[in-house]
């Protein structure tokens, strides 16, 4: 394989492109410029908020497609490509149910900001790594004049065990409930995921799966890994992700994405 075959490189952020301390190796920017010179488009695809993603790519954000909030918000050349709004009544029902879960904290992701009602200072400091533009309110059900595109719920002791059992009933309401990380669970409209967003970009750019390279580490990356001939699971990836991917990259803390790209460059 050579990069002559590749036209699109797509990478998850946390657990994949970023190190475990949420830092991006500064060498990325050199590699990005080399990819651009070869006519290869780089796309960050994350469960993170749009503003959190662009904080890493201030100089590049207007030239790169961005898949944010697990595919519910997509931009290209600084313009909105896709916004997937949740039903407001269902949002309020999930907020009320989550309030009953001990230790859970809910993030309501809007197009313009992320909103929380938590007073947990430790959680607030942690969640701000992922949601750069954020607002604390007294009652999430009272927010007006906003488009809500995703609900993210955190539990420090694990999302699969401590959140999913309480909320799985909502997957019968045209919603998709995905365990997006060890301590995170995301809720979106049922047909929305990173893969759907990637397919939209592939169609728009007239790029095939055979010309696409994707890197990921967790279950919310599976749909987009299936859309690439050159699909890489990180060494630190969930076992289910490794079953789907065609190749394995070194871990995120070894800058595995950059290692693969540098080898090809």
Tab-separated table of N, CA, C and O in Angstrom, residues 88-168:
chain	number	residue	atom	x	y	z
A	88	UNK	N	-37.500	17.139	21.157
A	88	UNK	CA	-37.374	17.841	22.433
A	88	UNK	C	-38.070	17.098	23.573
A	88	UNK	O	-37.535	17.029	24.690
A	89	UNK	N	-39.232	16.521	23.327
A	89	UNK	CA	-39.931	15.784	24.393
A	89	UNK	C	-39.105	14.590	24.854
A	89	UNK	O	-39.043	14.289	26.052
A	90	UNK	N	-38.461	13.918	23.902
A	90	UNK	CA	-37.639	12.759	24.251
A	90	UNK	C	-36.389	13.204	25.030
A	90	UNK	O	-35.964	12.538	25.971
A	91	UNK	N	-35.833	14.325	24.640
A	91	UNK	CA	-34.678	14.879	25.369
A	91	UNK	C	-35.051	15.106	26.834
A	91	UNK	O	-34.318	14.719	27.757
A	92	UNK	N	-36.185	15.715	27.057
A	92	UNK	CA	-36.615	16.008	28.434
A	92	UNK	C	-36.878	14.725	29.222
A	92	UNK	O	-36.556	14.650	30.426
A	93	UNK	N	-37.430	13.702	28.568
A	93	UNK	CA	-37.677	12.422	29.247
A	93	UNK	C	-36.366	11.773	29.676
A	93	UNK	O	-36.260	11.219	30.779
A	94	UNK	N	-35.355	11.854	28.833
A	94	UNK	CA	-34.053	11.263	29.157
A	94	UNK	C	-33.369	12.042	30.282
A	94	UNK	O	-32.746	11.457	31.176
A	95	UNK	N	-33.507	13.349	30.263
A	95	UNK	CA	-32.947	14.163	31.347
A	95	UNK	C	-33.555	13.751	32.683
A	95	UNK	O	-32.836	13.531	33.677
A	96	UNK	N	-34.872	13.624	32.724
A	96	UNK	CA	-35.551	13.262	33.981
A	96	UNK	C	-35.135	11.860	34.438
A	96	UNK	O	-34.913	11.640	35.642
A	97	UNK	N	-35.002	10.918	33.510
A	97	UNK	CA	-34.593	9.561	33.870
A	97	UNK	C	-33.158	9.539	34.379
A	97	UNK	O	-32.839	8.849	35.360
A	98	UNK	N	-32.278	10.296	33.751
A	98	UNK	CA	-30.868	10.313	34.153
A	98	UNK	C	-30.692	10.893	35.548
A	98	UNK	O	-29.793	10.486	36.293
A	99	UNK	N	-31.550	11.819	35.927
A	99	UNK	CA	-31.481	12.386	37.276
A	99	UNK	C	-31.671	11.319	38.353
A	99	UNK	O	-31.263	11.513	39.500
A	100	UNK	N	-32.273	10.180	37.981
A	100	UNK	CA	-32.518	9.098	38.934
A	100	UNK	C	-31.318	8.150	39.064
A	100	UNK	O	-31.326	7.277	39.928
A	101	UNK	N	-30.306	8.317	38.211
A	101	UNK	CA	-29.161	7.397	38.205
A	101	UNK	C	-28.082	7.918	39.150
A	101	UNK	O	-27.500	8.984	38.908
A	102	UNK	N	-27.777	7.196	40.221
A	102	UNK	CA	-26.740	7.667	41.156
A	102	UNK	C	-25.381	7.796	40.461
A	102	UNK	O	-24.933	6.884	39.763
A	103	UNK	N	-24.748	8.949	40.622
A	103	UNK	CA	-23.397	9.156	40.103
A	103	UNK	C	-23.312	9.550	38.646
A	103	UNK	O	-22.213	9.777	38.129
A	104	UNK	N	-24.442	9.639	37.950
A	104	UNK	CA	-24.431	9.977	36.519
A	104	UNK	C	-24.504	11.486	36.319
A	104	UNK	O	-25.168	12.200	37.071
A	105	UNK	N	-23.826	11.966	35.283
A	105	UNK	CA	-23.866	13.370	34.909
A	105	UNK	C	-24.182	13.479	33.419
A	105	UNK	O	-23.539	12.827	32.597
A	106	UNK	N	-25.157	14.300	33.091
A	106	UNK	CA	-25.623	14.421	31.715
A	106	UNK	C	-25.116	15.702	31.073
A	106	UNK	O	-25.156	16.777	31.676
A	107	UNK	N	-24.658	15.552	29.815
A	107	UNK	CA	-24.260	16.691	28.990
A	107	UNK	C	-25.255	16.783	27.839
A	107	UNK	O	-25.427	15.830	27.084
A	108	UNK	N	-25.910	17.911	27.712
A	108	UNK	CA	-26.848	18.140	26.625
A	108	UNK	C	-26.126	18.940	25.544
A	108	UNK	O	-25.819	20.119	25.725
A	109	UNK	N	-25.833	18.268	24.437
A	109	UNK	CA	-25.048	18.888	23.372
A	109	UNK	C	-25.952	19.626	22.405
A	109	UNK	O	-26.782	19.024	21.723
A	110	UNK	N	-25.799	20.928	22.364
A	110	UNK	CA	-26.516	21.750	21.403
A	110	UNK	C	-25.594	22.180	20.282
A	110	UNK	O	-24.372	22.011	20.350
A	111	UNK	N	-26.178	22.740	19.249
A	111	UNK	CA	-25.369	23.210	18.127
A	111	UNK	C	-24.455	24.356	18.552
A	111	UNK	O	-23.337	24.487	18.056
A	112	UNK	N	-24.906	25.160	19.499
A	112	UNK	CA	-24.165	26.359	19.877
A	112	UNK	C	-23.299	26.200	21.120
A	112	UNK	O	-22.356	26.962	21.323
A	113	UNK	N	-23.631	25.213	21.969
A	113	UNK	CA	-22.870	25.002	23.209
A	113	UNK	C	-23.292	23.672	23.815
A	113	UNK	O	-24.258	23.046	23.375
A	114	UNK	N	-22.553	23.260	24.837
A	114	UNK	CA	-22.922	22.082	25.630
A	114	UNK	C	-23.414	22.568	26.988
A	114	UNK	O	-22.844	23.492	27.574
A	115	UNK	N	-24.458	21.917	27.494
A	115	UNK	CA	-25.105	22.383	28.714
A	115	UNK	C	-25.099	21.286	29.775
A	115	UNK	O	-25.333	20.111	29.476
A	116	UNK	N	-24.839	21.674	31.016
A	116	UNK	CA	-24.905	20.750	32.149
A	116	UNK	C	-25.662	21.431	33.290
A	116	UNK	O	-25.752	22.660	33.338
A	117	UNK	N	-26.198	20.600	34.195
A	117	UNK	CA	-26.791	21.147	35.421
A	117	UNK	C	-26.084	20.592	36.650
A	117	UNK	O	-26.508	20.842	37.777
A	118	UNK	N	-25.009	19.841	36.437
A	118	UNK	CA	-24.272	19.205	37.522
A	118	UNK	C	-23.513	20.233	38.366
A	118	UNK	O	-23.001	21.231	37.847
A	119	UNK	N	-23.418	19.937	39.670
A	119	UNK	CA	-22.582	20.731	40.576
A	119	UNK	C	-21.296	19.998	40.950
A	119	UNK	O	-20.532	20.479	41.792
A	120	UNK	N	-21.075	18.846	40.351
A	120	UNK	CA	-19.917	18.010	40.661
A	120	UNK	C	-18.659	18.651	40.061
A	120	UNK	O	-18.428	18.587	38.849
A	121	UNK	N	-17.842	19.276	40.898
A	121	UNK	CA	-16.690	20.029	40.413
A	121	UNK	C	-15.681	19.137	39.692
A	121	UNK	O	-15.064	19.544	38.703
A	122	UNK	N	-15.511	17.903	40.184
A	122	UNK	CA	-14.577	16.977	39.531
A	122	UNK	C	-15.058	16.627	38.126
A	122	UNK	O	-14.273	16.620	37.174
A	123	UNK	N	-16.345	16.356	37.984
A	123	UNK	CA	-16.898	16.067	36.669
A	123	UNK	C	-16.791	17.280	35.754
A	123	UNK	O	-16.419	17.155	34.576
A	124	UNK	N	-17.112	18.453	36.262
A	124	UNK	CA	-17.071	19.672	35.441
A	124	UNK	C	-15.673	19.896	34.878
A	124	UNK	O	-15.499	20.193	33.689
A	125	UNK	N	-14.656	19.712	35.716
A	125	UNK	CA	-13.272	19.882	35.243
A	125	UNK	C	-12.942	18.857	34.172
A	125	UNK	O	-12.250	19.161	33.186
A	126	UNK	N	-13.445	17.641	34.332
A	126	UNK	CA	-13.179	16.561	33.382
A	126	UNK	C	-13.911	16.787	32.061
A	126	UNK	O	-13.328	16.678	30.977
A	127	UNK	N	-15.185	17.144	32.136
A	127	UNK	CA	-15.990	17.251	30.920
A	127	UNK	C	-15.536	18.411	30.037
A	127	UNK	O	-15.705	18.397	28.814
A	128	UNK	N	-14.895	19.404	30.634
A	128	UNK	CA	-14.445	20.554	29.849
A	128	UNK	C	-13.309	20.200	28.876
A	128	UNK	O	-13.038	20.962	27.944
A	129	UNK	N	-12.677	19.034	29.064
A	129	UNK	CA	-11.701	18.565	28.074
A	129	UNK	C	-12.390	18.280	26.741
A	129	UNK	O	-11.782	18.400	25.679
A	130	UNK	N	-13.651	17.867	26.788
A	130	UNK	CA	-14.380	17.429	25.598
A	130	UNK	C	-15.332	18.492	25.061
A	130	UNK	O	-15.678	18.480	23.883
A	131	UNK	N	-15.776	19.382	25.943
A	131	UNK	CA	-16.757	20.397	25.563
A	131	UNK	C	-16.200	21.775	25.924
A	131	UNK	O	-16.398	22.274	27.017
A	132	UNK	N	-15.497	22.362	24.971
A	132	UNK	CA	-14.809	23.627	25.204
A	132	UNK	C	-15.791	24.767	25.434
A	132	UNK	O	-15.594	25.614	26.306
A	133	UNK	N	-16.854	24.798	24.652
A	133	UNK	CA	-17.866	25.846	24.777
A	133	UNK	C	-19.018	25.268	25.582
A	133	UNK	O	-19.803	24.462	25.081
A	134	UNK	N	-19.113	25.640	26.858
A	134	UNK	CA	-20.079	25.010	27.743
A	134	UNK	C	-20.735	26.024	28.673
A	134	UNK	O	-20.154	27.066	28.984
A	135	UNK	N	-21.940	25.673	29.103
A	135	UNK	CA	-22.729	26.549	29.971
A	135	UNK	C	-23.390	25.703	31.044
A	135	UNK	O	-23.989	24.665	30.739
A	136	UNK	N	-23.278	26.125	32.298
A	136	UNK	CA	-24.005	25.445	33.369
A	136	UNK	C	-25.325	26.162	33.595
A	136	UNK	O	-25.382	27.393	33.677
A	137	UNK	N	-26.408	25.382	33.671
A	137	UNK	CA	-27.741	25.946	33.919
A	137	UNK	C	-28.352	25.241	35.126
A	137	UNK	O	-27.890	24.186	35.549
A	138	UNK	N	-29.390	25.836	35.684
A	138	UNK	CA	-30.065	25.234	36.834
A	138	UNK	C	-30.953	24.066	36.420
A	138	UNK	O	-31.103	23.098	37.166
A	139	UNK	N	-31.531	24.145	35.219
A	139	UNK	CA	-32.480	23.116	34.764
A	139	UNK	C	-32.339	22.948	33.255
A	139	UNK	O	-32.689	23.840	32.479
A	140	UNK	N	-31.862	21.786	32.841
A	140	UNK	CA	-31.640	21.529	31.414
A	140	UNK	C	-32.931	21.548	30.607
A	140	UNK	O	-32.903	21.807	29.398
A	141	UNK	N	-34.067	21.288	31.258
A	141	UNK	CA	-35.329	21.247	30.513
A	141	UNK	C	-35.878	22.648	30.218
A	141	UNK	O	-36.890	22.778	29.511
A	142	UNK	N	-35.214	23.672	30.733
A	142	UNK	CA	-35.710	25.042	30.545
A	142	UNK	C	-34.939	25.804	29.467
A	142	UNK	O	-35.214	26.989	29.227
A	143	UNK	N	-33.993	25.158	28.794
A	143	UNK	CA	-33.197	25.839	27.770
A	143	UNK	C	-34.060	26.107	26.542
A	143	UNK	O	-34.802	25.243	26.079
A	144	UNK	N	-33.935	27.307	25.985
A	144	UNK	CA	-34.713	27.690	24.814
A	144	UNK	C	-33.789	28.132	23.686
A	144	UNK	O	-32.615	28.428	23.892
A	145	UNK	N	-34.339	28.181	22.469
A	145	UNK	CA	-33.636	28.688	21.286
A	145	UNK	C	-32.329	27.948	21.020
A	145	UNK	O	-31.277	28.558	20.820
A	146	UNK	N	-32.406	26.631	21.027
A	146	UNK	CA	-31.224	25.804	20.772
A	146	UNK	C	-31.648	24.534	20.027
A	146	UNK	O	-32.791	24.060	20.187
A	147	UNK	N	-30.772	24.003	19.192
A	147	UNK	CA	-30.972	22.712	18.539
A	147	UNK	C	-30.122	21.679	19.280
A	147	UNK	O	-28.899	21.790	19.308
A	148	UNK	N	-30.764	20.669	19.853
A	148	UNK	CA	-30.041	19.636	20.587
A	148	UNK	C	-29.742	18.469	19.647
A	148	UNK	O	-30.632	17.921	18.997
A	149	UNK	N	-28.477	18.081	19.577
A	149	UNK	CA	-28.047	17.091	18.585
A	149	UNK	C	-27.542	15.797	19.214
A	149	UNK	O	-27.449	14.773	18.525
A	150	UNK	N	-27.223	15.819	20.504
A	150	UNK	CA	-26.730	14.607	21.157
A	150	UNK	C	-26.854	14.753	22.666
A	150	UNK	O	-26.793	15.868	23.192
A	151	UNK	N	-27.045	13.620	23.341
A	151	UNK	CA	-26.977	13.572	24.793
A	151	UNK	C	-25.796	12.675	25.155
A	151	UNK	O	-25.690	11.553	24.649
A	152	UNK	N	-24.913	13.154	25.998
A	152	UNK	CA	-23.782	12.363	26.470
A	152	UNK	C	-23.903	12.231	27.990
A	152	UNK	O	-24.109	13.225	28.686
A	153	UNK	N	-23.789	11.003	28.477
A	153	UNK	CA	-23.935	10.759	29.914
A	153	UNK	C	-22.683	10.071	30.427
A	153	UNK	O	-22.197	9.099	29.826
A	154	UNK	N	-22.176	10.576	31.526
A	154	UNK	CA	-20.928	10.069	32.107
A	154	UNK	C	-21.195	9.396	33.445
A	154	UNK	O	-22.019	9.870	34.232
A	155	UNK	N	-20.494	8.281	33.675
A	155	UNK	CA	-20.476	7.676	35.004
A	155	UNK	C	-19.038	7.235	35.282
A	155	UNK	O	-18.474	6.453	34.514
A	156	UNK	N	-18.420	7.716	36.351
A	156	UNK	CA	-17.001	7.438	36.591
A	156	UNK	C	-16.675	5.968	36.796
A	156	UNK	O	-15.519	5.560	36.639
A	157	UNK	N	-17.691	5.150	37.111
A	157	UNK	CA	-17.440	3.726	37.356
A	157	UNK	C	-17.839	2.834	36.177
A	157	UNK	O	-17.829	1.611	36.315
A	158	UNK	N	-18.160	3.452	35.038
A	158	UNK	CA	-18.430	2.659	33.842
A	158	UNK	C	-19.810	2.887	33.268
A	158	UNK	O	-20.813	2.832	33.988
A	159	UNK	N	-19.859	3.133	31.959
A	159	UNK	CA	-21.135	3.426	31.305
A	159	UNK	C	-21.964	2.173	31.039
A	159	UNK	O	-23.188	2.203	31.141
A	160	UNK	N	-21.304	1.066	30.693
A	160	UNK	CA	-22.042	-0.152	30.350
A	160	UNK	C	-22.840	-0.681	31.538
A	160	UNK	O	-23.991	-1.106	31.401
A	161	UNK	N	-22.240	-0.629	32.710
A	161	UNK	CA	-22.882	-1.197	33.899
A	161	UNK	C	-23.787	-0.206	34.618
A	161	UNK	O	-24.848	-0.580	35.121
A	162	UNK	N	-23.384	1.065	34.655
A	162	UNK	CA	-24.066	2.023	35.530
A	162	UNK	C	-25.007	2.992	34.820
A	162	UNK	O	-25.747	3.729	35.494
A	163	UNK	N	-24.988	3.032	33.477
A	163	UNK	CA	-25.907	3.927	32.761
A	163	UNK	C	-26.837	3.147	31.835
A	163	UNK	O	-28.054	3.316	31.873
A	164	UNK	N	-26.262	2.308	30.999
A	164	UNK	CA	-27.036	1.645	29.951
A	164	UNK	C	-28.285	0.911	30.478
A	164	UNK	O	-29.368	1.044	29.880
A	165	UNK	N	-28.192	0.145	31.581
A	165	UNK	CA	-29.397	-0.572	32.039
A	165	UNK	C	-30.577	0.355	32.349
A	165	UNK	O	-31.732	-0.047	32.191
A	166	UNK	N	-30.294	1.577	32.762
A	166	UNK	CA	-31.362	2.519	33.094
A	166	UNK	C	-32.009	3.126	31.845
A	166	UNK	O	-33.174	3.538	31.882
A	167	UNK	N	-31.240	3.216	30.755
A	167	UNK	CA	-31.693	3.982	29.593
A	167	UNK	C	-31.956	3.142	28.356
A	167	UNK	O	-32.391	3.676	27.331
A	168	UNK	N	-31.714	1.829	28.424
A	168	UNK	CA	-31.851	1.002	27.223
A	168	UNK	C	-33.271	1.012	26.671
A	168	UNK	O	-33.482	0.773	25.480
